[in-house]
PDB file of C-alpha atoms and ligand atoms in Angstrom:
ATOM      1  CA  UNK A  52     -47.669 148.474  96.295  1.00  0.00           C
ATOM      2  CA  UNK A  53     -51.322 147.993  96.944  1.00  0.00           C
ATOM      3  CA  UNK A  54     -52.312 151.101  96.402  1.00  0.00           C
ATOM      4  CA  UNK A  55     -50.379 151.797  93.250  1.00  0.00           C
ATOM      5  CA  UNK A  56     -52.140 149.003  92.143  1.00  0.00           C
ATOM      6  CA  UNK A  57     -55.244 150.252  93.286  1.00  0.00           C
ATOM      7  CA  UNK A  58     -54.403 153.184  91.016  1.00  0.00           C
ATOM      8  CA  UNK A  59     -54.118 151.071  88.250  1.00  0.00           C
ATOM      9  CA  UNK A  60     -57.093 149.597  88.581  1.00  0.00           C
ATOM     10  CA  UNK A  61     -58.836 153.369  89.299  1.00  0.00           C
ATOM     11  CA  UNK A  62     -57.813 153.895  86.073  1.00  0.00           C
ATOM     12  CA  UNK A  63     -58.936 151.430  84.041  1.00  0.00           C
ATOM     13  CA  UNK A  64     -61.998 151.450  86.259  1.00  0.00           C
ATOM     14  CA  UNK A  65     -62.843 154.773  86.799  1.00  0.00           C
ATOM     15  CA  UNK A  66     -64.546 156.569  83.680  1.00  0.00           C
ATOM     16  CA  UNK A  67     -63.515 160.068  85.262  1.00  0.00           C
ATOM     17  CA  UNK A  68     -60.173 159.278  86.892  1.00  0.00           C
ATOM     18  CA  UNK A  69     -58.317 160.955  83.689  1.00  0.00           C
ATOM     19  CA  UNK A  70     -60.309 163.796  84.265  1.00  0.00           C
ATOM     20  CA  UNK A  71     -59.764 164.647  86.962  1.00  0.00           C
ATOM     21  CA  UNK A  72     -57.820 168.015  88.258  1.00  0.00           C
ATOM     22  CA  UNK A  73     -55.107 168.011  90.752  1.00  0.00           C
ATOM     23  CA  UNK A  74     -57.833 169.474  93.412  1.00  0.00           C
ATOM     24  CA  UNK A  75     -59.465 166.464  93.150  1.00  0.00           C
ATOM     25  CA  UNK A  76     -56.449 164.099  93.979  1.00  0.00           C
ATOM     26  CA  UNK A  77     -57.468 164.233  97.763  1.00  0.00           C
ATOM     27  CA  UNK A  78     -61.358 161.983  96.420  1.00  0.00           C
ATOM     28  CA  UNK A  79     -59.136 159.980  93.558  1.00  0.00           C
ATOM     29  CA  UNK A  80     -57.021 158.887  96.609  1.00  0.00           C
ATOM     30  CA  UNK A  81     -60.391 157.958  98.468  1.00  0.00           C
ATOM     31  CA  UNK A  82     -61.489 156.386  95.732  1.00  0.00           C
ATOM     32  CA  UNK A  83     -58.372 154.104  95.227  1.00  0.00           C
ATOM     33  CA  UNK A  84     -58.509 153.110  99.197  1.00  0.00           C
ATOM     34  CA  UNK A  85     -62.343 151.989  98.416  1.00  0.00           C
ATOM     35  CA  UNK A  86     -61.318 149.679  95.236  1.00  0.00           C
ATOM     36  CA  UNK A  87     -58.831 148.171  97.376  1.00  0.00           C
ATOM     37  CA  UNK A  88     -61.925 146.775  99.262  1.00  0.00           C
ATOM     38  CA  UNK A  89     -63.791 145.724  96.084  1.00  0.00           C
ATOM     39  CA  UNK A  90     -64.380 142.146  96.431  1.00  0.00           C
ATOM     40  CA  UNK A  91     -62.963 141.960  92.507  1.00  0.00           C
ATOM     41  CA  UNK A  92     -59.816 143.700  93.619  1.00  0.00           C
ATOM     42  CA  UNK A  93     -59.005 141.699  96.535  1.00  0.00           C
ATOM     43  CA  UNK A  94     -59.512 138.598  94.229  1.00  0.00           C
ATOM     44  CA  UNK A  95     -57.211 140.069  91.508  1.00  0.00           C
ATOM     45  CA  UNK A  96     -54.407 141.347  94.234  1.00  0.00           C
ATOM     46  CA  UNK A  97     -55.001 137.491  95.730  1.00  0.00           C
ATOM     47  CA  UNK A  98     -53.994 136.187  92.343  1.00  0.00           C
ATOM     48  CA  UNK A  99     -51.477 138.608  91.481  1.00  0.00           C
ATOM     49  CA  UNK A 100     -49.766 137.278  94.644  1.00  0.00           C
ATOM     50  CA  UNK A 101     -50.610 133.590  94.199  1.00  0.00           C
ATOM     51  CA  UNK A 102     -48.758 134.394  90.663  1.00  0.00           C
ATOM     52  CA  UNK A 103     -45.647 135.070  91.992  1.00  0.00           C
ATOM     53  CA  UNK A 104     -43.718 132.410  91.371  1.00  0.00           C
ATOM     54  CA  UNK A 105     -44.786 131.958  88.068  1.00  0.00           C
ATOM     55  CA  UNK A 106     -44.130 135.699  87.627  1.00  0.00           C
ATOM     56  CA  UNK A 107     -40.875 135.580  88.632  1.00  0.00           C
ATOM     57  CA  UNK A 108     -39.808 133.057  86.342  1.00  0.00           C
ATOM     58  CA  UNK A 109     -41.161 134.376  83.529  1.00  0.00           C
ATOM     59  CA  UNK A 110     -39.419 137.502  84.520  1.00  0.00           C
ATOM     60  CA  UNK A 111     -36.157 135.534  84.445  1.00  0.00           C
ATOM     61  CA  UNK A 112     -36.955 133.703  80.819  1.00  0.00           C
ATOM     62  CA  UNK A 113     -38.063 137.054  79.178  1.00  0.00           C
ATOM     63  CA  UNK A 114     -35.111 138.676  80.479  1.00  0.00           C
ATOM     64  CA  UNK A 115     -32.605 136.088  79.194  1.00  0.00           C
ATOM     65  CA  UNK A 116     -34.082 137.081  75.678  1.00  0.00           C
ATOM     66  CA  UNK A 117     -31.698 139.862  74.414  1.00  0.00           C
ATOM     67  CA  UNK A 118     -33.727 142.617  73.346  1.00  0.00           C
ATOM     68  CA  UNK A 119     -31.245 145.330  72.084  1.00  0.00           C
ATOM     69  CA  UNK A 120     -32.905 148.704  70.191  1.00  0.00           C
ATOM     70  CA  UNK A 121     -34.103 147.136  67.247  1.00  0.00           C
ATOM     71  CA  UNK A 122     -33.966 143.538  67.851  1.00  0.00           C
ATOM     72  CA  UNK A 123     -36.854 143.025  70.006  1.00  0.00           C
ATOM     73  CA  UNK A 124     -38.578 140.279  67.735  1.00  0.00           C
ATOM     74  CA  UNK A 125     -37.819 137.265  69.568  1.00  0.00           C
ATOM     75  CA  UNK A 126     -38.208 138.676  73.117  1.00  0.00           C
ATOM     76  CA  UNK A 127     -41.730 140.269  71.282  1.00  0.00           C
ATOM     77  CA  UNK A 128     -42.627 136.565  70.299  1.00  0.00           C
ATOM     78  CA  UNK A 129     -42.213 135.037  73.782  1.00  0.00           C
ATOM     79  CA  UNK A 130     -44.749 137.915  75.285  1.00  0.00           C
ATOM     80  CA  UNK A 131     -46.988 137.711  73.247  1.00  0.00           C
ATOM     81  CA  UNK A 132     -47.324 133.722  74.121  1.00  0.00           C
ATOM     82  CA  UNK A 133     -47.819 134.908  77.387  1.00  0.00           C
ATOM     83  CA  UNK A 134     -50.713 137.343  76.337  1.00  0.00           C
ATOM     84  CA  UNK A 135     -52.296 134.742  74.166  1.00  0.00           C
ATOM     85  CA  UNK A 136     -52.515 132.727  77.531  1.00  0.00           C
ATOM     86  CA  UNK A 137     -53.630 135.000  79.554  1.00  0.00           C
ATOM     87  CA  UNK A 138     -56.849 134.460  77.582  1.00  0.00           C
ATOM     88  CA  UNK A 139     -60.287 136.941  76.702  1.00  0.00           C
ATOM     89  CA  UNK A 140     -57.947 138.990  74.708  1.00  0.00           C
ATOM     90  CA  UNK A 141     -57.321 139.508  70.468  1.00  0.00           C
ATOM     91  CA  UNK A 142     -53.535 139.492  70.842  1.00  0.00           C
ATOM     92  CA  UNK A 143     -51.015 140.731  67.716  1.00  0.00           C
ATOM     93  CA  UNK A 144     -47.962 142.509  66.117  1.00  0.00           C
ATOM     94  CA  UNK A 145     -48.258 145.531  64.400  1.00  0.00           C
ATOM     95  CA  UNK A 146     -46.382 146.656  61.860  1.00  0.00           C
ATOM     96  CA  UNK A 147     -43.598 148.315  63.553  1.00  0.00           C
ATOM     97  CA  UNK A 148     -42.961 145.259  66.176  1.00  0.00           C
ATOM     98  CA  UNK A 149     -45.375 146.797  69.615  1.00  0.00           C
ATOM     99  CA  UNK A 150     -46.900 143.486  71.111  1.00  0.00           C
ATOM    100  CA  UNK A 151     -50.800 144.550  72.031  1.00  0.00           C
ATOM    101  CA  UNK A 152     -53.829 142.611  73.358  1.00  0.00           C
ATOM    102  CA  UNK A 153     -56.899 144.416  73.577  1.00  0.00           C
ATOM    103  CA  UNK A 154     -59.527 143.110  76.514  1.00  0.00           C
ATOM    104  CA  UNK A 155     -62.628 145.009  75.619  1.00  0.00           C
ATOM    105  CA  UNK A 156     -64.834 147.310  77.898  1.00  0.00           C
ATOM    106  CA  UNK A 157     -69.153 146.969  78.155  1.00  0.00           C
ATOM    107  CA  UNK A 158     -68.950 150.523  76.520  1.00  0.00           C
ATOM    108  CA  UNK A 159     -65.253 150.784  74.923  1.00  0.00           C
ATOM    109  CA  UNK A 160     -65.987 154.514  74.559  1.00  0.00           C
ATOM    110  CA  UNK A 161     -62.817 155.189  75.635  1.00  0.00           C
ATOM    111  CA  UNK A 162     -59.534 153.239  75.090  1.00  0.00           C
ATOM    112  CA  UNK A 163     -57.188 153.023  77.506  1.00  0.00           C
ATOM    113  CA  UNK A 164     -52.992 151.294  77.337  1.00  0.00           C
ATOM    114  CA  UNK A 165     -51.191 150.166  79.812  1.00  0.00           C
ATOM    115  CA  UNK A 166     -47.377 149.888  78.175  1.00  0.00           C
ATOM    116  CA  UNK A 167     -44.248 148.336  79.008  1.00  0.00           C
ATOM    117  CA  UNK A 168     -41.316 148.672  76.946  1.00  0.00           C
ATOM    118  CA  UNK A 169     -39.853 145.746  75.030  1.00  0.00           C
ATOM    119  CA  UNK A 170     -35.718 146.786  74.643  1.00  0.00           C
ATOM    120  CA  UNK A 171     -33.364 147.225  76.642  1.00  0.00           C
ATOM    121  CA  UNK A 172     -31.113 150.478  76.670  1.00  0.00           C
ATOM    122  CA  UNK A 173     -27.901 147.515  76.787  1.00  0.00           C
ATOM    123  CA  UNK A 174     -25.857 146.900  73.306  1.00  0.00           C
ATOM    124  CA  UNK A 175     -25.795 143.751  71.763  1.00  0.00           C
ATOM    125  CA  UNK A 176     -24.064 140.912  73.304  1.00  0.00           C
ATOM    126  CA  UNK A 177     -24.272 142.326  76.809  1.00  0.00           C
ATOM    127  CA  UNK A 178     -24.838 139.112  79.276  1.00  0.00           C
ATOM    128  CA  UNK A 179     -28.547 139.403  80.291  1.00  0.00           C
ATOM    129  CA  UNK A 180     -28.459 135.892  82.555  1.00  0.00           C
ATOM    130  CA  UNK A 181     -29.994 136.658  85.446  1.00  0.00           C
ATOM    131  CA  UNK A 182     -28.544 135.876  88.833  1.00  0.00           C
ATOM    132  CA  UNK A 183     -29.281 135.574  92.200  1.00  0.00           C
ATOM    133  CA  UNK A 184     -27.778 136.529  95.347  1.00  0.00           C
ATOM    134  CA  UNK A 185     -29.813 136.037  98.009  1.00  0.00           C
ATOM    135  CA  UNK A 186     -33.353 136.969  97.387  1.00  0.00           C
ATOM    136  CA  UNK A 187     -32.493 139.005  94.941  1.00  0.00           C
ATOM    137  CA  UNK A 188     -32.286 138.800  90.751  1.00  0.00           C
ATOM    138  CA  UNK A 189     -29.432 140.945  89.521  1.00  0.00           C
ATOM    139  CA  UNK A 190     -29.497 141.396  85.344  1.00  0.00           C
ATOM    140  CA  UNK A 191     -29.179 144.120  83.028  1.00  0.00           C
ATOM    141  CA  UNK A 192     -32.671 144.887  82.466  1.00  0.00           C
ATOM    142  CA  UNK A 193     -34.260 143.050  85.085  1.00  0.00           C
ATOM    143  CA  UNK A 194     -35.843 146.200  86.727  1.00  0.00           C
ATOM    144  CA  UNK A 195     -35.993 148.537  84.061  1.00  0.00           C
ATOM    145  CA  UNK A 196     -37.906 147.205  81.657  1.00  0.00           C
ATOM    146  CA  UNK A 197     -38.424 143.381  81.995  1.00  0.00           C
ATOM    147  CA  UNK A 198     -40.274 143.953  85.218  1.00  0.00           C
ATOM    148  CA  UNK A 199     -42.161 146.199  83.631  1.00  0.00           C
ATOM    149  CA  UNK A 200     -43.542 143.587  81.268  1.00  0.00           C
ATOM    150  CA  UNK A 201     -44.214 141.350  83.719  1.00  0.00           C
ATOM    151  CA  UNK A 202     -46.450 144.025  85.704  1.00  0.00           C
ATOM    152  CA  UNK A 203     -48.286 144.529  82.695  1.00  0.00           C
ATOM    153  CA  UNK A 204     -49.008 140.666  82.048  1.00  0.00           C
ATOM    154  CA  UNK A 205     -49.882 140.125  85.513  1.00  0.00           C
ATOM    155  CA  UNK A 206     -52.809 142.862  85.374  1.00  0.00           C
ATOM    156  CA  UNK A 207     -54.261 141.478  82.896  1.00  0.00           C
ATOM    157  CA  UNK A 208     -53.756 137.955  84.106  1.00  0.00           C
ATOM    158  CA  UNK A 209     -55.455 139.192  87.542  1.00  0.00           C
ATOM    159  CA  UNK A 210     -58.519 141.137  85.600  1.00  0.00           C
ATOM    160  CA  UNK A 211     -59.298 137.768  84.327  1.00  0.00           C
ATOM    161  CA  UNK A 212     -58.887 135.644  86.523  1.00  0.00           C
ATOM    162  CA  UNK A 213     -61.055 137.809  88.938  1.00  0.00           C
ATOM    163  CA  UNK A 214     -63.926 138.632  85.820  1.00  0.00           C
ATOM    164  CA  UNK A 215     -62.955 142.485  86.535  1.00  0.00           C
ATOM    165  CA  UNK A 216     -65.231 143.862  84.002  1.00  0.00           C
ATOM    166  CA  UNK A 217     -64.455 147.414  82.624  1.00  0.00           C
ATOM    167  CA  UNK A 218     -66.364 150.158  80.542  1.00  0.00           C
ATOM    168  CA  UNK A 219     -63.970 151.002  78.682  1.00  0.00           C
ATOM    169  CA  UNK A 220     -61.478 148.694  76.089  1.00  0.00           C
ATOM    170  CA  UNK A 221     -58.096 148.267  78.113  1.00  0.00           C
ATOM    171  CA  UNK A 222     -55.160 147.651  75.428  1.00  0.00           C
ATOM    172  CA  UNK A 223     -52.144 145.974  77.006  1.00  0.00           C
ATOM    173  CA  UNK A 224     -48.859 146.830  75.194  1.00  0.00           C
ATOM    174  CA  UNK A 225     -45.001 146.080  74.969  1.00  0.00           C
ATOM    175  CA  UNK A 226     -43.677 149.065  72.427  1.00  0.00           C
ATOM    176  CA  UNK A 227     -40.814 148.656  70.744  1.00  0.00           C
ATOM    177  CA  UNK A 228     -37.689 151.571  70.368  1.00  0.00           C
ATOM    178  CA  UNK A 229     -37.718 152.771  73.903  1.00  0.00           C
ATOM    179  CA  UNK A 230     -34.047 153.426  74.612  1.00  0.00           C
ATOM    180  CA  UNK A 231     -31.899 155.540  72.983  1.00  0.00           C
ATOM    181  CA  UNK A 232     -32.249 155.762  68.885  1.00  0.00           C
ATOM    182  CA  UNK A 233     -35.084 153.421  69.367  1.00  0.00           C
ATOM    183  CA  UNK A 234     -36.366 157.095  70.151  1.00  0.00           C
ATOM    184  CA  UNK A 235     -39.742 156.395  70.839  1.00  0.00           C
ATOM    185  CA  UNK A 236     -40.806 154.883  67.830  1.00  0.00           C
ATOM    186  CA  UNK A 237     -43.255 151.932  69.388  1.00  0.00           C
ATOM    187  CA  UNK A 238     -45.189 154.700  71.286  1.00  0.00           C
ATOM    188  CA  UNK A 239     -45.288 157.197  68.858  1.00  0.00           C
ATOM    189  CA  UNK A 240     -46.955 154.562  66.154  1.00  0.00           C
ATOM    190  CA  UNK A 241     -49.174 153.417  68.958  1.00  0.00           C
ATOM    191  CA  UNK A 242     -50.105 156.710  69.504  1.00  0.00           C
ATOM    192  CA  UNK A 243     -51.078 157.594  65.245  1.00  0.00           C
ATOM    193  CA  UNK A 244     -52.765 154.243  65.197  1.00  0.00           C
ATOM    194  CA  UNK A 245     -54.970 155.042  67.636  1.00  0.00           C
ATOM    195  CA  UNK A 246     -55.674 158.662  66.473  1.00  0.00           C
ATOM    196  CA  UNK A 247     -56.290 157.628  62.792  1.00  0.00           C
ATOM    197  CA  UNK A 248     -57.739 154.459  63.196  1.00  0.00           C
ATOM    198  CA  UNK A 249     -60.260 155.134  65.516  1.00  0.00           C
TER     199      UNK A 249
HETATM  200  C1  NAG B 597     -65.558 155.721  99.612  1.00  0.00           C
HETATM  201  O1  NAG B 597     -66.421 154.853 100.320  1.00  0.00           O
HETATM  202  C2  NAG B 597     -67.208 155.518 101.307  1.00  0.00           C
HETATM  203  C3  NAG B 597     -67.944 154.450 102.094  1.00  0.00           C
HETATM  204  O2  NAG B 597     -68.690 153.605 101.239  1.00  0.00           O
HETATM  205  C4  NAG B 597     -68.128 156.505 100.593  1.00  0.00           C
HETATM  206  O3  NAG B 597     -68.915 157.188 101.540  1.00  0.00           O
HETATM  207  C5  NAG B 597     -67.282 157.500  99.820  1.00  0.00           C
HETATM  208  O4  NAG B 597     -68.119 158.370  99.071  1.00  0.00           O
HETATM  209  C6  NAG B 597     -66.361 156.787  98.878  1.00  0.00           C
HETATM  210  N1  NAG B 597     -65.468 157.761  98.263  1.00  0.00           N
HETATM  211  C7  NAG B 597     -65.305 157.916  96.966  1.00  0.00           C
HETATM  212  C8  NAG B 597     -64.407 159.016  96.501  1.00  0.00           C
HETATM  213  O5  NAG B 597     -65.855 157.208  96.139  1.00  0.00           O
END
């Protein structure tokens, strides 16, 4: 876990890490097991685990919000609450339904997403209450893609709350139209936004 955290943060971090070639995995590696030694990083991991709780129930309440292929609104309202608190970030809808908040680099050359996806593959109606047996949370959706969510949240609650600064402009996204017809649509509009209106 830490270090595919570690190559989270190489990436927002690391002006070159998209860059590189698969000859250089062996350095980007390296390079991941230094951050994890960063005294920002081991703040942000600290808080990403002092989160947990608070994670976990959010993960519960955001999952108890149906989401079907093209009903993500309400489930879209609640996380963006959750980015707006997060704090140092412009938060909004776009027109299609994606949830973004944009944290800005020293440079913001370069623009780089980290995206979770809002639905859930499940038709409407399906019971989404999540329940638990023994220490674990069984729900359709929990895993794949609530969690996901919530791991997006919590990096950006964690570059925060440890003052990570970045050089680049780190955009923070729940797309819409994952699943199934949803076909995409939420990452492909992300995607022409950012070619034609940069
Ligand atoms: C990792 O840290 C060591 C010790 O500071 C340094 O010598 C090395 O160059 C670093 N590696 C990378 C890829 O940055």
């Amino acid at each position: 876990m830490r270090i595919l955290l570690a190559a989270v943060f190489i990436s927002i971090l690391n002006q070159s890490a998209f860059s590189q070639t698969k000859s250089a995995s062996k350095s980007y590696l390296e390079e991941a097991a230094n951050l994890t030694r960063e005294k920002s990083v081991l703040a942000a991991f600290a808080e990403i685990e002092r989160l947990n709780p608070q994670t976990l129930q959010e993960l519960i309440e955001l999952n108890e919000i149906p989401a079907p292929p093209f009903k993500e609104t309400n489930r879209g309202l609640a996380y963006k609450s959750m980015l707006e608190e997060a704090g140092g970030v412009k938060v909004w809808i776009d027109s299609v339904g994606n949830v973004l908040a944009l944290r800005k680099g020293r440079t913001g050359k370069r623009l780089i997403a980290l995206d979770g996806h809002l639905d859930t593959v499940f038709p409407e109606g399906t019971d989404v209450k999540v329940k638990l047996k023994g220490d674990t949370l069984f729900a359709p959706g929990i895993g794949d893609n609530t969690r996901g969510l919530m791991v997006v949240l919590t990096v950006l609650r964690a570059m925060e709350k440890a003052s990570i600064e970045t050089e680049d402009d780190v955009l923070f996204v729940a797309t819409v139209g994952e699943e199934g017809n949803g076909d995409l649509r939420g990452v492909k509009h992300l995607l022409w936004e950012i070619r034609f209106q940069n």
